[in-house]
Each structure stands twice: as C-alpha cells, then as structure tokens.
Amino acid sequence: GENVEQHPSTLSVQEGDSAVIKCTYSDSASNYFPWYKQELGKRPQLIIDIRSNVGEKKDQRIAVTLNKTAKHFSLHITETQPEDSAVYFCAASSTDRDDKIIFGKGTRLHILP
Amino acid sequence: EAQVTQNPRYLITVTGKKLTVTCSQNMNHEYMSWYRQDPGLGLRQIYYSMNVEVTDKGDVPEGYKVSRKEKRNFPLILESPSPNQTSLYFCASSPGQGRDTEAFFGQGTRLTVV
C-alpha cells in the first residue's frame, strides 16, 4: 500500500522568511496530493492540492511542486506570517482506485517573531 | 452549510464500557473515514467506507468497528475500550468516485479511556 513520508517533523522560521516542507510517496498510482493545515485545537483543512498532471501550483503565498519521477512533492510558504503557525499534513491518494487518502505524520511549523 | 458533524466532542469513559462516536455529513459524499491523531504519529486511518454497506480496514482497525447503513452516517464503535485508545478522533468525508477528493473533517472527538 501507499506510504507517505514527511520532513521535517518540526520547523521554525523567522517571520517573513520562507518555509519548505517535503514529502515522498511510494505508490506510483497515486495521482492526487493535498496539503492540510491544522491550527491548534481545530480540525485539518485543505489549503492547496495538486494533481499528477501538473508540476506546480500556486495560490498567493503558498505553492506546491510535484516531481512524479522522484515521487516527491513539496509545500512552499513565502513571506511567512504568525498565522501560518500550525501543523501541516501532506497526503497522497489514487482517485482512479479507491480514493483512500494516506497522510504524512505532519510538520509543526513555528513562525518566530 | 456543508459540514461533517461528530458527537460527542469530549468523552471520558472507563475500560470495557462500550461506546459509539457518531459522524454525519450533509454533502451526499460517498467516501467516509475515521482517523485517530496521536502526537508524533499524524493521522492514521482506522476504517473507511466507499459507499453504503461497503467498509474496509485502514491502518489501525484493531479494537474498532464501523457501520454504513445510510450514506450520511458513519459511526465508530468501541466495543471494549482500552487506555491505548485514548486519542483524538476525526471523521472525514469526500465525494469519492474519483472526483475532487478534498476531505472535509469533523470537529474531532477527544476520547480518554481510564
């Protein structure tokens, strides 16, 4: 089955700097890669996603890149702000097969003042 | 308003006392699943369901049961809870059938088994 590895587990960046979180997946059939943000005490919520037919997607300060050959994808947050502090989860899914979503273990992002 | 509703939000129970955590969605989603969240372990899938009367084990199904008698409801049952099932539980739903698979999560249920 699919296995998703996520690094780092904890990341601290100065406010205004960029943050990068990386994930790898094992199943070449995976074709959908969402990223979720979980603020303290709240539920995970989708912030951006990418499909396997696209190499990069951007939404304001957030971007995701996908390298299908290497089976890795990354989340990039630029000009970080205090409200970016949260736990971020990457995930992989095969919409052609069973829609099962496998999550990485999460990255706790701290934005330092 | 589109939502996934879990109940209860908080529960403290004793070892061995059967309990059910309810989950309901109003988006006509076909795919529903249960996760537990533990520090350092992320979101681990317990059970999932691709449609009514179709359920399957996730990565950590031991000690749990589910049912999907109706499309909107997907209860999680702990027949004989044990302390190692103390965790934060999330129900989630998504459209399924290969469509946009954004998962919508419930508010979470914090369970403590003593």
PDB file of N, CA and C in Angstrom, chain A residues 19-67:
ATOM      1  N   ALA A  19       9.252  28.935   4.192  1.00  0.00           N
ATOM      2  CA  ALA A  19       9.243  27.605   4.812  1.00  0.00           C
ATOM      3  C   ALA A  19       8.991  26.570   3.723  1.00  0.00           C
ATOM      4  N   VAL A  20       9.698  25.443   3.818  1.00  0.00           N
ATOM      5  CA  VAL A  20       9.521  24.365   2.846  1.00  0.00           C
ATOM      6  C   VAL A  20       9.333  23.051   3.595  1.00  0.00           C
ATOM      7  N   ILE A  21       8.305  22.337   3.225  1.00  0.00           N
ATOM      8  CA  ILE A  21       8.017  21.021   3.807  1.00  0.00           C
ATOM      9  C   ILE A  21       8.006  20.007   2.670  1.00  0.00           C
ATOM     10  N   LYS A  22       8.685  18.876   2.890  1.00  0.00           N
ATOM     11  CA  LYS A  22       8.842  17.908   1.808  1.00  0.00           C
ATOM     12  C   LYS A  22       8.197  16.571   2.138  1.00  0.00           C
ATOM     13  N   CYS A  23       7.637  15.954   1.114  1.00  0.00           N
ATOM     14  CA  CYS A  23       7.015  14.634   1.275  1.00  0.00           C
ATOM     15  C   CYS A  23       7.412  13.717   0.133  1.00  0.00           C
ATOM     16  N   THR A  24       7.525  12.440   0.440  1.00  0.00           N
ATOM     17  CA  THR A  24       7.722  11.435  -0.591  1.00  0.00           C
ATOM     18  C   THR A  24       6.615  10.398  -0.476  1.00  0.00           C
ATOM     19  N   TYR A  25       6.299   9.768  -1.589  1.00  0.00           N
ATOM     20  CA  TYR A  25       5.279   8.722  -1.582  1.00  0.00           C
ATOM     21  C   TYR A  25       5.820   7.505  -2.304  1.00  0.00           C
ATOM     22  N   SER A  26       5.186   6.364  -2.092  1.00  0.00           N
ATOM     23  CA  SER A  26       5.743   5.120  -2.622  1.00  0.00           C
ATOM     24  C   SER A  26       4.945   4.546  -3.796  1.00  0.00           C
ATOM     25  N   ASP A  27       3.646   4.839  -3.859  1.00  0.00           N
ATOM     26  CA  ASP A  27       2.777   4.204  -4.845  1.00  0.00           C
ATOM     27  C   ASP A  27       2.684   5.053  -6.115  1.00  0.00           C
ATOM     28  N   SER A  28       3.199   4.530  -7.209  1.00  0.00           N
ATOM     29  CA  SER A  28       3.190   5.290  -8.467  1.00  0.00           C
ATOM     30  C   SER A  28       1.771   5.514  -8.994  1.00  0.00           C
ATOM     31  N   ALA A  29       0.775   4.799  -8.449  1.00  0.00           N
ATOM     32  CA  ALA A  29      -0.612   5.005  -8.879  1.00  0.00           C
ATOM     33  C   ALA A  29      -1.237   6.243  -8.228  1.00  0.00           C
ATOM     34  N   SER A  30      -0.609   6.796  -7.219  1.00  0.00           N
ATOM     35  CA  SER A  30      -1.156   7.999  -6.573  1.00  0.00           C
ATOM     36  C   SER A  30      -1.166   9.147  -7.558  1.00  0.00           C
ATOM     37  N   ASN A  31      -2.281   9.863  -7.607  1.00  0.00           N
ATOM     38  CA  ASN A  31      -2.406  10.936  -8.597  1.00  0.00           C
ATOM     39  C   ASN A  31      -2.984  12.225  -8.023  1.00  0.00           C
ATOM     40  N   TYR A  32      -3.195  12.257  -6.722  1.00  0.00           N
ATOM     41  CA  TYR A  32      -3.772  13.443  -6.098  1.00  0.00           C
ATOM     42  C   TYR A  32      -3.049  13.693  -4.789  1.00  0.00           C
ATOM     43  N   PHE A  33      -2.564  14.950  -4.595  1.00  0.00           N
ATOM     44  CA  PHE A  33      -1.691  15.250  -3.459  1.00  0.00           C
ATOM     45  C   PHE A  33      -2.174  16.523  -2.768  1.00  0.00           C
ATOM     46  N   PRO A  34      -2.981  16.365  -1.731  1.00  0.00           N
ATOM     47  CA  PRO A  34      -3.479  17.537  -0.995  1.00  0.00           C
ATOM     48  C   PRO A  34      -2.585  17.876   0.196  1.00  0.00           C
ATOM     49  N   TRP A  35      -2.666  19.128   0.616  1.00  0.00           N
ATOM     50  CA  TRP A  35      -1.992  19.589   1.832  1.00  0.00           C
ATOM     51  C   TRP A  35      -3.053  20.160   2.769  1.00  0.00           C
ATOM     52  N   TYR A  36      -2.932  19.765   4.045  1.00  0.00           N
ATOM     53  CA  TYR A  36      -3.885  20.227   5.046  1.00  0.00           C
ATOM     54  C   TYR A  36      -3.158  21.013   6.127  1.00  0.00           C
ATOM     55  N   LYS A  37      -3.843  22.000   6.654  1.00  0.00           N
ATOM     56  CA  LYS A  37      -3.317  22.811   7.752  1.00  0.00           C
ATOM     57  C   LYS A  37      -4.217  22.586   8.962  1.00  0.00           C
ATOM     58  N   GLN A  38      -3.596  22.326  10.111  1.00  0.00           N
ATOM     59  CA  GLN A  38      -4.365  22.134  11.329  1.00  0.00           C
ATOM     60  C   GLN A  38      -3.887  23.119  12.388  1.00  0.00           C
ATOM     61  N   GLU A  39      -4.701  24.095  12.660  1.00  0.00           N
ATOM     62  CA  GLU A  39      -4.383  25.044  13.723  1.00  0.00           C
ATOM     63  C   GLU A  39      -4.679  24.399  15.068  1.00  0.00           C
ATOM     64  N   LEU A  40      -4.079  24.954  16.096  1.00  0.00           N
ATOM     65  CA  LEU A  40      -4.167  24.366  17.422  1.00  0.00           C
ATOM     66  C   LEU A  40      -5.619  24.189  17.860  1.00  0.00           C
ATOM     67  N   GLY A  41      -5.996  22.974  18.213  1.00  0.00           N
ATOM     68  CA  GLY A  41      -7.342  22.703  18.699  1.00  0.00           C
ATOM     69  C   GLY A  41      -8.417  22.635  17.638  1.00  0.00           C
ATOM     70  N   LYS A  42      -7.999  22.670  16.362  1.00  0.00           N
ATOM     71  CA  LYS A  42      -9.001  22.675  15.292  1.00  0.00           C
ATOM     72  C   LYS A  42      -8.841  21.473  14.371  1.00  0.00           C
ATOM     73  N   ARG A  43      -9.748  21.352  13.446  1.00  0.00           N
ATOM     74  CA  ARG A  43      -9.721  20.241  12.507  1.00  0.00           C
ATOM     75  C   ARG A  43      -8.783  20.565  11.346  1.00  0.00           C
ATOM     76  N   PRO A  44      -8.224  19.544  10.684  1.00  0.00           N
ATOM     77  CA  PRO A  44      -7.421  19.795   9.476  1.00  0.00           C
ATOM     78  C   PRO A  44      -8.305  20.363   8.366  1.00  0.00           C
ATOM     79  N   GLN A  45      -7.727  21.311   7.623  1.00  0.00           N
ATOM     80  CA  GLN A  45      -8.460  21.894   6.493  1.00  0.00           C
ATOM     81  C   GLN A  45      -7.551  21.986   5.291  1.00  0.00           C
ATOM     82  N   LEU A  46      -8.121  21.717   4.126  1.00  0.00           N
ATOM     83  CA  LEU A  46      -7.353  21.749   2.882  1.00  0.00           C
ATOM     84  C   LEU A  46      -6.880  23.171   2.582  1.00  0.00           C
ATOM     85  N   ILE A  47      -5.594  23.304   2.237  1.00  0.00           N
ATOM     86  CA  ILE A  47      -5.086  24.624   1.845  1.00  0.00           C
ATOM     87  C   ILE A  47      -4.687  24.677   0.383  1.00  0.00           C
ATOM     88  N   ILE A  48      -4.231  23.567  -0.157  1.00  0.00           N
ATOM     89  CA  ILE A  48      -3.864  23.523  -1.566  1.00  0.00           C
ATOM     90  C   ILE A  48      -3.728  22.061  -1.966  1.00  0.00           C
ATOM     91  N   ASP A  49      -3.942  21.776  -3.238  1.00  0.00           N
ATOM     92  CA  ASP A  49      -3.754  20.411  -3.720  1.00  0.00           C
ATOM     93  C   ASP A  49      -3.188  20.440  -5.133  1.00  0.00           C
ATOM     94  N   ILE A  50      -2.659  19.317  -5.562  1.00  0.00           N
ATOM     95  CA  ILE A  50      -2.089  19.231  -6.908  1.00  0.00           C
ATOM     96  C   ILE A  50      -2.369  17.847  -7.461  1.00  0.00           C
ATOM     97  N   ARG A  51      -2.624  17.794  -8.751  1.00  0.00           N
ATOM     98  CA  ARG A  51      -2.850  16.510  -9.406  1.00  0.00           C
ATOM     99  C   ARG A  51      -1.614  16.127 -10.199  1.00  0.00           C
ATOM    100  N   SER A  52      -1.529  14.863 -10.550  1.00  0.00           N
ATOM    101  CA  SER A  52      -0.290  14.330 -11.111  1.00  0.00           C
ATOM    102  C   SER A  52       0.009  14.852 -12.508  1.00  0.00           C
ATOM    103  N   ASN A  53      -0.955  15.485 -13.157  1.00  0.00           N
ATOM    104  CA  ASN A  53      -0.697  16.005 -14.495  1.00  0.00           C
ATOM    105  C   ASN A  53      -0.176  17.447 -14.471  1.00  0.00           C
ATOM    106  N   VAL A  54       0.108  17.926 -13.247  1.00  0.00           N
ATOM    107  CA  VAL A  54       0.589  19.299 -13.076  1.00  0.00           C
ATOM    108  C   VAL A  54       1.879  19.267 -12.264  1.00  0.00           C
ATOM    109  N   GLY A  55       2.849  20.115 -12.607  1.00  0.00           N
ATOM    110  CA  GLY A  55       4.125  20.110 -11.896  1.00  0.00           C
ATOM    111  C   GLY A  55       4.193  21.109 -10.760  1.00  0.00           C
ATOM    112  N   GLU A  56       3.387  22.173 -10.866  1.00  0.00           N
ATOM    113  CA  GLU A  56       3.440  23.218  -9.849  1.00  0.00           C
ATOM    114  C   GLU A  56       2.096  23.935  -9.798  1.00  0.00           C
ATOM    115  N   LYS A  57       1.744  24.365  -8.603  1.00  0.00           N
ATOM    116  CA  LYS A  57       0.510  25.125  -8.430  1.00  0.00           C
ATOM    117  C   LYS A  57       0.744  26.172  -7.362  1.00  0.00           C
ATOM    118  N   LYS A  58       0.211  27.361  -7.576  1.00  0.00           N
ATOM    119  CA  LYS A  58       0.451  28.450  -6.634  1.00  0.00           C
ATOM    120  C   LYS A  58      -0.858  29.120  -6.257  1.00  0.00           C
ATOM    121  N   ASP A  59      -0.949  29.507  -4.994  1.00  0.00           N
ATOM    122  CA  ASP A  59      -2.110  30.253  -4.511  1.00  0.00           C
ATOM    123  C   ASP A  59      -1.612  31.283  -3.515  1.00  0.00           C
ATOM    124  N   GLN A  60      -1.408  32.495  -3.983  1.00  0.00           N
ATOM    125  CA  GLN A  60      -0.897  33.595  -3.176  1.00  0.00           C
ATOM    126  C   GLN A  60       0.462  33.222  -2.593  1.00  0.00           C
ATOM    127  N   ARG A  61       0.593  33.103  -1.278  1.00  0.00           N
ATOM    128  CA  ARG A  61       1.906  32.832  -0.679  1.00  0.00           C
ATOM    129  C   ARG A  61       2.233  31.342  -0.597  1.00  0.00           C
ATOM    130  N   ILE A  62       1.330  30.528  -1.039  1.00  0.00           N
ATOM    131  CA  ILE A  62       1.517  29.078  -0.937  1.00  0.00           C
ATOM    132  C   ILE A  62       1.701  28.469  -2.317  1.00  0.00           C
ATOM    133  N   ALA A  63       2.670  27.560  -2.428  1.00  0.00           N
ATOM    134  CA  ALA A  63       2.877  26.855  -3.683  1.00  0.00           C
ATOM    135  C   ALA A  63       3.197  25.405  -3.388  1.00  0.00           C
ATOM    136  N   VAL A  64       2.839  24.541  -4.309  1.00  0.00           N
ATOM    137  CA  VAL A  64       3.180  23.133  -4.191  1.00  0.00           C
ATOM    138  C   VAL A  64       3.831  22.685  -5.481  1.00  0.00           C
ATOM    139  N   THR A  65       4.878  21.886  -5.362  1.00  0.00           N
ATOM    140  CA  THR A  65       5.549  21.322  -6.532  1.00  0.00           C
ATOM    141  C   THR A  65       5.480  19.804  -6.450  1.00  0.00           C
ATOM    142  N   LEU A  66       5.461  19.180  -7.613  1.00  0.00           N
ATOM    143  CA  LEU A  66       5.371  17.720  -7.690  1.00  0.00           C
ATOM    144  C   LEU A  66       6.393  17.198  -8.681  1.00  0.00           C
ATOM    145  N   ASN A  67       7.168  16.213  -8.268  1.00  0.00           N
ATOM    146  CA  ASN A  67       8.104  15.523  -9.144  1.00  0.00           C
ATOM    147  C   ASN A  67       7.671  14.053  -9.189  1.00  0.00           C
TER     148      ASN A  67
END
